[in-house]
Amino acid sequence: MRTYKEINDKIASGKAVVLTAEEIIDYVDRKGEDKALAEVDVVTTATFGPMCSSGCFLNFGQCVPKIRISECTIDGVMAYSGLAAVDVFLGATQLRVNAPANLTFPGEFSFGGAHVIEKLVAGEMVEVIATSYGTQEYPRRELRTEVCIHDLNQAIMVNPRNCYQNYNVAVNCSEKRLYTYLGQLEPNMQNASYCSAGQLSPLLNDPWYETIGIGTAVWLAGSHGHVYAEGTQHFPTCQRSPNGVPMEGAGTLGLTADMKQMQRKYVRGCSFRGYGVSLALGIGIPIPILNQRILRQVCVRDSEILAPITDYSLDYPMKTGRVLGYANYEQLKSGQIELNGHKIATSSLSSYSLALEIAELLKAEISKGKFLLSEPSQLLPREQFSKPFPIREKTL
Amino acid sequence: MKSEKILLRFPKTETGKPIVYQLIKDYNLVVNIYVAKVTQDKEGYLVVNLTGEEADLARGKAFLCGMQVQVESVENGILRDNNLCTHCGNCVSHCPTNALHIADRRTMQVDLDQSLCISCSLCTTNCPFGACTSVL
């Protein structure tokens, strides 16, 4: 048994024993659970993949004369300005004002909010155009300028839904090609697309949210941030394997961190033909080995994590709830799965390679005493269902 | 026998001519067409693999140059920017020849074997990060 304080004291003195969620599996296999429990203080988890529900609050500072922005675009992408004078929120999936979207199908979606966020993190200049209705204390009615992240007072990433605990494996049972947020799906189940770091993924290593909660310190694209809330669509009440690992999306996290400390490599705008723009993010979360139960949970391996194979031509859009079958991440990572005797080529949208890199980076930071853990101030809900969107005709 | 992957760019004046037929009949070459865009009265291109005796290959290429066809050697079927590639692996199931493949299932890094690439460009339209671009 260990406490957060004991672990942080060891980290601060540079003596903490830290392993990645991949290394701990071999470690326990070789040395046994008792020895591992006695020795290992922290296990690092990580993921890198597209997370659409991301964005950032920006504060531009004031110009002379002052402006109270009522409409704003950054590199042609609209930023929400229904906030105080020079505060805006830029969403990752927002397109350029005149983007053709899917007017000619499938659209290319080559640029959007996510790409602006990537440019900002990289320190590049972006063009801000703002207008205002003008007030007595904020007389300026318009401005056009170029700024970079260093010019801004604050650039704070606030992502309502990151780190899906698990995710669908998308296939296409129809006769025509589909263009989805999980990439291009060829007809008659020619390919399957998945999106999770499996055994390295944060919430798959803490299936009941015992250490990852509100206030947990996270590594968000190189910046030290926090879990600020349960993520939107956090639905922990779901089908689970005997090991407690969800067999569907389940939990999510709301994350925030200072964008000025981030690295471009882990904040990447991405474009999905026919679907839109998204932001791929690299996230690392440390798990303190407080007790034997937590140690057992971080030893979860790809072969023990099941993901639901879902038809994106009908069942996903029509919300039928039908699952064609399940595949584990060992099978998914092998490049081929089998469903009812049918062999399907698999590929991922989540980069296991970058997730491994991030788990190692976070391990190095903790080992050097540069990243301390924080005990959640509040745990995430462990019971919660999904609600449908009621479509009601308003009667006059 | 020797095999060579080449890119042929045609000016407008040459797109009406049966060049592939002549390569086969007059120069004894095996022609495997990977990518073709040849439209009458417009510029066009072909990515082909030519196989034959070394002398026949040289004569065939000289014939092409004489026809005002620009002959470029294609060592790289596509260009991959390693700064943009995240190694997610999305391209792998779309690549018809396994030129893009995962050699090590532990690290899950995406490798590119240029000798297998047929410049089909399926990776360029499928990469969310724009890491692959066509040489055409």
CSV table of C-alpha atoms in Angstrom, one decimal, chain A residues 133-395:
chain,number,residue,atom,x,y,z
A,133,TYR,CA,-20.8,46.8,-33.0
A,134,GLY,CA,-18.8,49.4,-31.0
A,135,THR,CA,-19.6,50.8,-27.5
A,136,GLN,CA,-18.5,53.9,-25.7
A,137,GLU,CA,-15.7,52.3,-23.8
A,138,TYR,CA,-14.8,49.9,-26.6
A,139,PRO,CA,-15.0,52.2,-29.6
A,140,ARG,CA,-13.1,50.2,-32.2
A,141,ARG,CA,-15.3,48.6,-34.8
A,142,GLU,CA,-12.9,46.4,-36.7
A,143,LEU,CA,-9.3,45.1,-36.8
A,144,ARG,CA,-7.1,43.0,-39.1
A,145,THR,CA,-3.7,41.8,-37.7
A,146,GLU,CA,-1.3,38.9,-37.5
A,147,VAL,CA,-0.4,37.4,-34.1
A,148,CYS,CA,1.5,34.4,-32.8
A,149,ILE,CA,1.0,32.5,-29.5
A,150,HIS,CA,3.7,34.6,-27.8
A,151,ASP,CA,1.6,37.8,-28.4
A,152,LEU,CA,-1.4,36.3,-26.5
A,153,ASN,CA,-2.0,36.8,-22.8
A,154,GLN,CA,-3.5,33.3,-22.5
A,155,ALA,CA,-3.9,30.3,-24.8
A,156,ILE,CA,-5.5,27.6,-22.7
A,157,MET,CA,-6.6,24.3,-24.3
A,158,VAL,CA,-10.0,23.1,-22.9
A,159,ASN,CA,-11.2,19.8,-24.3
A,160,PRO,CA,-14.6,18.7,-23.3
A,161,ARG,CA,-14.1,15.1,-24.4
A,162,ASN,CA,-10.7,13.3,-24.7
A,163,CYS,CA,-9.3,9.9,-24.0
A,164,TYR,CA,-12.3,7.7,-24.9
A,165,GLN,CA,-11.9,4.6,-22.6
A,166,ASN,CA,-12.4,2.3,-25.6
A,167,TYR,CA,-13.8,2.7,-29.1
A,168,ASN,CA,-15.7,1.1,-32.0
A,169,VAL,CA,-14.1,-0.9,-34.7
A,170,ALA,CA,-15.7,0.5,-37.8
A,171,VAL,CA,-16.7,-1.6,-40.8
A,172,ASN,CA,-18.9,-1.0,-43.8
A,173,CYS,CA,-21.5,-3.7,-44.7
A,174,SER,CA,-23.0,-1.7,-47.6
A,175,GLU,CA,-22.1,-1.8,-51.3
A,176,LYS,CA,-20.7,1.7,-51.5
A,177,ARG,CA,-17.6,3.3,-50.0
A,178,LEU,CA,-18.1,5.3,-46.8
A,179,TYR,CA,-16.1,8.4,-45.8
A,180,THR,CA,-16.1,8.6,-42.0
A,181,TYR,CA,-14.2,10.1,-39.0
A,182,LEU,CA,-12.6,6.6,-38.8
A,183,GLY,CA,-11.3,7.0,-42.3
A,184,GLN,CA,-12.4,5.5,-45.6
A,185,LEU,CA,-14.4,2.3,-45.2
A,186,GLU,CA,-14.5,0.1,-48.3
A,187,PRO,CA,-17.7,-1.8,-49.2
A,188,ASN,CA,-18.5,-5.3,-48.1
A,189,MET,CA,-16.2,-5.2,-45.0
A,190,GLN,CA,-13.0,-5.0,-46.9
A,191,ASN,CA,-11.3,-3.1,-44.1
A,192,ALA,CA,-11.9,-2.3,-40.4
A,193,SER,CA,-10.7,0.8,-38.7
A,194,TYR,CA,-10.0,1.1,-34.9
A,195,CYS,CA,-8.8,3.9,-32.7
A,196,SER,CA,-7.3,3.2,-29.3
A,197,ALA,CA,-3.9,2.6,-27.8
A,198,GLY,CA,-5.2,-0.6,-26.2
A,199,GLN,CA,-3.1,-1.7,-23.3
A,200,LEU,CA,-1.3,1.7,-23.2
A,201,SER,CA,-4.5,3.7,-23.1
A,202,PRO,CA,-5.2,5.7,-19.9
A,203,LEU,CA,-8.7,4.7,-18.9
A,204,LEU,CA,-8.3,1.0,-20.0
A,205,ASN,CA,-5.6,0.8,-17.3
A,206,ASP,CA,-8.0,2.4,-14.7
A,207,PRO,CA,-11.3,0.8,-15.7
A,208,TRP,CA,-13.3,2.1,-12.6
A,209,TYR,CA,-11.7,5.6,-12.4
A,210,GLU,CA,-10.0,4.9,-9.1
A,211,THR,CA,-7.0,7.1,-9.7
A,212,ILE,CA,-7.9,9.2,-12.7
A,213,GLY,CA,-10.5,11.8,-11.6
A,214,ILE,CA,-11.1,15.5,-11.4
A,215,GLY,CA,-7.8,17.2,-10.5
A,216,THR,CA,-5.5,14.4,-11.9
A,217,ALA,CA,-2.3,15.8,-13.3
A,218,VAL,CA,-1.9,14.9,-17.0
A,219,TRP,CA,0.7,15.3,-19.7
A,220,LEU,CA,-1.2,17.1,-22.5
A,221,ALA,CA,0.9,17.4,-25.7
A,222,GLY,CA,4.0,18.3,-23.6
A,223,SER,CA,2.2,20.7,-21.2
A,224,HIS,CA,1.4,19.8,-17.6
A,225,GLY,CA,-2.4,20.0,-17.3
A,226,HIS,CA,-5.3,18.5,-15.5
A,227,VAL,CA,-8.6,16.6,-15.7
A,228,TYR,CA,-11.1,19.3,-15.1
A,229,ALA,CA,-14.3,17.3,-15.4
A,230,GLU,CA,-15.8,14.1,-16.6
A,231,GLY,CA,-15.7,14.2,-20.4
A,232,THR,CA,-18.9,14.8,-22.3
A,233,GLN,CA,-20.7,11.4,-23.1
A,234,HIS,CA,-19.0,9.8,-20.1
A,235,PHE,CA,-21.1,6.7,-19.9
A,236,PRO,CA,-19.5,4.2,-17.5
A,237,THR,CA,-22.6,2.0,-17.3
A,238,CYS,CA,-22.0,-0.4,-20.1
A,239,GLN,CA,-21.1,-4.0,-20.9
A,240,ARG,CA,-17.8,-4.9,-19.3
A,241,SER,CA,-15.5,-7.9,-19.5
A,242,PRO,CA,-14.9,-10.0,-16.3
A,243,ASN,CA,-11.8,-7.9,-15.7
A,244,GLY,CA,-14.0,-4.7,-15.6
A,245,VAL,CA,-12.7,-3.4,-18.9
A,246,PRO,CA,-15.5,-1.7,-20.9
A,247,MET,CA,-16.5,-3.4,-24.2
A,248,GLU,CA,-17.5,0.0,-25.7
A,249,GLY,CA,-16.7,3.7,-25.5
A,250,ALA,CA,-17.6,4.1,-21.8
A,251,GLY,CA,-15.6,6.8,-19.9
A,252,THR,CA,-14.2,10.1,-21.2
A,253,LEU,CA,-12.1,12.9,-19.8
A,254,GLY,CA,-12.4,16.7,-19.9
A,255,LEU,CA,-8.8,18.0,-20.1
A,256,THR,CA,-7.1,21.4,-19.9
A,257,ALA,CA,-3.5,22.6,-20.1
A,258,ASP,CA,-1.5,25.7,-21.1
A,259,MET,CA,-1.1,25.7,-24.9
A,260,LYS,CA,2.1,27.8,-24.7
A,261,GLN,CA,4.0,24.8,-23.2
A,262,MET,CA,2.8,22.3,-25.8
A,263,GLN,CA,4.8,20.7,-28.6
A,264,ARG,CA,3.6,20.7,-32.2
A,265,LYS,CA,4.4,17.0,-32.6
A,266,TYR,CA,1.6,16.1,-30.3
A,267,VAL,CA,-1.0,18.7,-31.5
A,268,ARG,CA,-1.8,17.9,-35.0
A,269,GLY,CA,-4.6,19.1,-37.3
A,270,CYS,CA,-6.0,16.3,-39.4
A,271,SER,CA,-8.4,16.0,-42.3
A,272,PHE,CA,-10.9,13.3,-43.1
A,273,ARG,CA,-12.2,13.2,-46.6
A,274,GLY,CA,-16.0,13.4,-46.6
A,275,TYR,CA,-16.2,14.0,-42.8
A,276,GLY,CA,-14.3,17.0,-41.7
A,277,VAL,CA,-11.4,18.3,-39.6
A,278,SER,CA,-10.2,17.0,-36.2
A,279,LEU,CA,-7.3,17.5,-33.8
A,280,ALA,CA,-5.0,14.6,-33.0
A,281,LEU,CA,-3.6,14.9,-29.5
A,282,GLY,CA,-0.9,13.1,-27.5
A,283,ILE,CA,-1.8,12.5,-23.9
A,284,GLY,CA,0.0,10.8,-21.0
A,285,ILE,CA,-1.5,10.0,-17.6
A,286,PRO,CA,0.4,8.5,-14.7
A,287,ILE,CA,-1.2,5.9,-12.5
A,288,PRO,CA,0.0,5.6,-8.9
A,289,ILE,CA,0.4,2.0,-7.8
A,290,LEU,CA,-1.5,2.5,-4.5
A,291,ASN,CA,-2.5,-1.2,-4.0
A,292,GLN,CA,-2.6,-4.6,-5.5
A,293,ARG,CA,-5.9,-4.0,-7.2
A,294,ILE,CA,-4.5,-1.0,-9.1
A,295,LEU,CA,-1.4,-3.0,-10.0
A,296,ARG,CA,-3.6,-5.8,-11.5
A,297,GLN,CA,-5.6,-3.3,-13.5
A,298,VAL,CA,-2.5,-1.7,-15.1
A,299,CYS,CA,-1.3,-5.2,-16.2
A,300,VAL,CA,-4.2,-5.4,-18.7
A,301,ARG,CA,-3.0,-6.6,-22.1
A,302,ASP,CA,-4.2,-6.1,-25.6
A,303,SER,CA,-5.6,-9.7,-25.8
A,304,GLU,CA,-7.9,-8.9,-22.8
A,305,ILE,CA,-9.5,-5.7,-24.2
A,306,LEU,CA,-12.5,-6.2,-26.5
A,307,ALA,CA,-13.8,-3.6,-28.9
A,308,PRO,CA,-17.2,-3.7,-30.7
A,309,ILE,CA,-17.2,-4.2,-34.4
A,310,THR,CA,-19.8,-1.8,-35.7
A,311,ASP,CA,-21.4,-1.2,-39.1
A,312,TYR,CA,-21.0,2.4,-40.1
A,313,SER,CA,-23.3,2.2,-43.1
A,314,LEU,CA,-26.4,1.5,-41.0
A,315,ASP,CA,-26.1,0.6,-37.3
A,316,TYR,CA,-24.0,3.6,-36.3
A,317,PRO,CA,-25.9,6.4,-38.1
A,318,MET,CA,-29.3,4.8,-37.2
A,319,LYS,CA,-28.2,4.1,-33.6
A,320,THR,CA,-29.6,0.5,-33.7
A,321,GLY,CA,-27.2,-0.6,-31.0
A,322,ARG,CA,-26.3,-3.8,-33.0
A,323,VAL,CA,-22.8,-5.0,-32.6
A,324,LEU,CA,-21.5,-7.4,-35.3
A,325,GLY,CA,-18.9,-9.0,-33.0
A,326,TYR,CA,-15.9,-8.2,-30.8
A,327,ALA,CA,-12.2,-8.1,-31.6
A,328,ASN,CA,-9.4,-7.7,-29.1
A,329,TYR,CA,-6.5,-5.3,-29.6
A,330,GLU,CA,-4.0,-8.1,-30.1
A,331,GLN,CA,-6.0,-9.2,-33.1
A,332,LEU,CA,-6.6,-5.7,-34.3
A,333,LYS,CA,-2.9,-4.8,-34.1
A,334,SER,CA,-2.0,-8.0,-36.1
A,335,GLY,CA,-3.4,-6.4,-39.3
A,336,GLN,CA,-6.3,-8.8,-39.7
A,337,ILE,CA,-9.4,-9.9,-37.8
A,338,GLU,CA,-12.0,-12.5,-38.6
A,339,LEU,CA,-15.7,-12.0,-38.4
A,340,ASN,CA,-18.0,-14.9,-39.2
A,341,GLY,CA,-15.3,-16.6,-41.3
A,342,HIS,CA,-14.7,-13.3,-43.2
A,343,LYS,CA,-11.1,-12.0,-43.0
A,344,ILE,CA,-10.9,-8.2,-42.7
A,345,ALA,CA,-7.8,-6.0,-43.0
A,346,THR,CA,-7.4,-3.7,-40.0
A,347,SER,CA,-5.7,-0.4,-39.5
A,348,SER,CA,-5.6,2.2,-36.8
A,349,LEU,CA,-6.2,5.9,-36.5
A,350,SER,CA,-4.6,6.0,-33.1
A,351,SER,CA,-0.8,5.9,-33.2
A,352,TYR,CA,0.5,3.2,-30.9
A,353,SER,CA,4.0,4.2,-31.8
A,354,LEU,CA,3.5,7.8,-30.6
A,355,ALA,CA,1.6,6.6,-27.5
A,356,LEU,CA,4.7,4.5,-26.6
A,357,GLU,CA,6.9,7.5,-27.1
A,358,ILE,CA,4.7,9.6,-24.8
A,359,ALA,CA,4.5,6.9,-22.1
A,360,GLU,CA,8.4,6.9,-22.2
A,361,LEU,CA,8.6,10.8,-22.1
A,362,LEU,CA,6.2,10.9,-19.1
A,363,LYS,CA,8.2,8.1,-17.4
A,364,ALA,CA,11.4,10.1,-17.9
A,365,GLU,CA,9.8,13.3,-16.5
A,366,ILE,CA,8.5,11.5,-13.4
A,367,SER,CA,11.8,9.7,-12.9
A,368,LYS,CA,13.7,13.0,-13.0
A,369,GLY,CA,11.3,14.5,-10.4
A,370,LYS,CA,9.8,16.9,-13.0
A,371,PHE,CA,6.2,15.7,-12.9
A,372,LEU,CA,4.3,15.1,-9.6
A,373,LEU,CA,1.1,13.2,-9.3
A,374,SER,CA,-2.0,14.7,-7.9
A,375,GLU,CA,-4.8,13.0,-6.0
A,376,PRO,CA,-8.2,13.6,-7.6
A,377,SER,CA,-10.3,16.1,-5.7
A,378,GLN,CA,-13.4,14.3,-6.9
A,379,LEU,CA,-13.9,10.9,-8.5
A,380,LEU,CA,-15.6,10.5,-11.9
A,381,PRO,CA,-19.1,8.9,-11.9
A,382,ARG,CA,-19.0,5.1,-12.1
A,383,GLU,CA,-22.7,4.8,-13.0
A,384,GLN,CA,-24.2,6.9,-15.8
A,385,PHE,CA,-26.3,6.1,-18.9
A,386,SER,CA,-26.5,7.8,-22.3
A,387,LYS,CA,-29.6,9.9,-22.9
A,388,PRO,CA,-31.2,10.2,-26.3
A,389,PHE,CA,-31.6,13.6,-28.0
A,390,PRO,CA,-35.4,14.1,-27.9
A,391,ILE,CA,-36.9,15.4,-31.1
A,392,ARG,CA,-40.1,17.2,-30.1
A,393,GLU,CA,-42.4,19.1,-32.5
A,394,LYS,CA,-43.3,22.4,-30.9
A,395,THR,CA,-47.0,22.9,-31.0
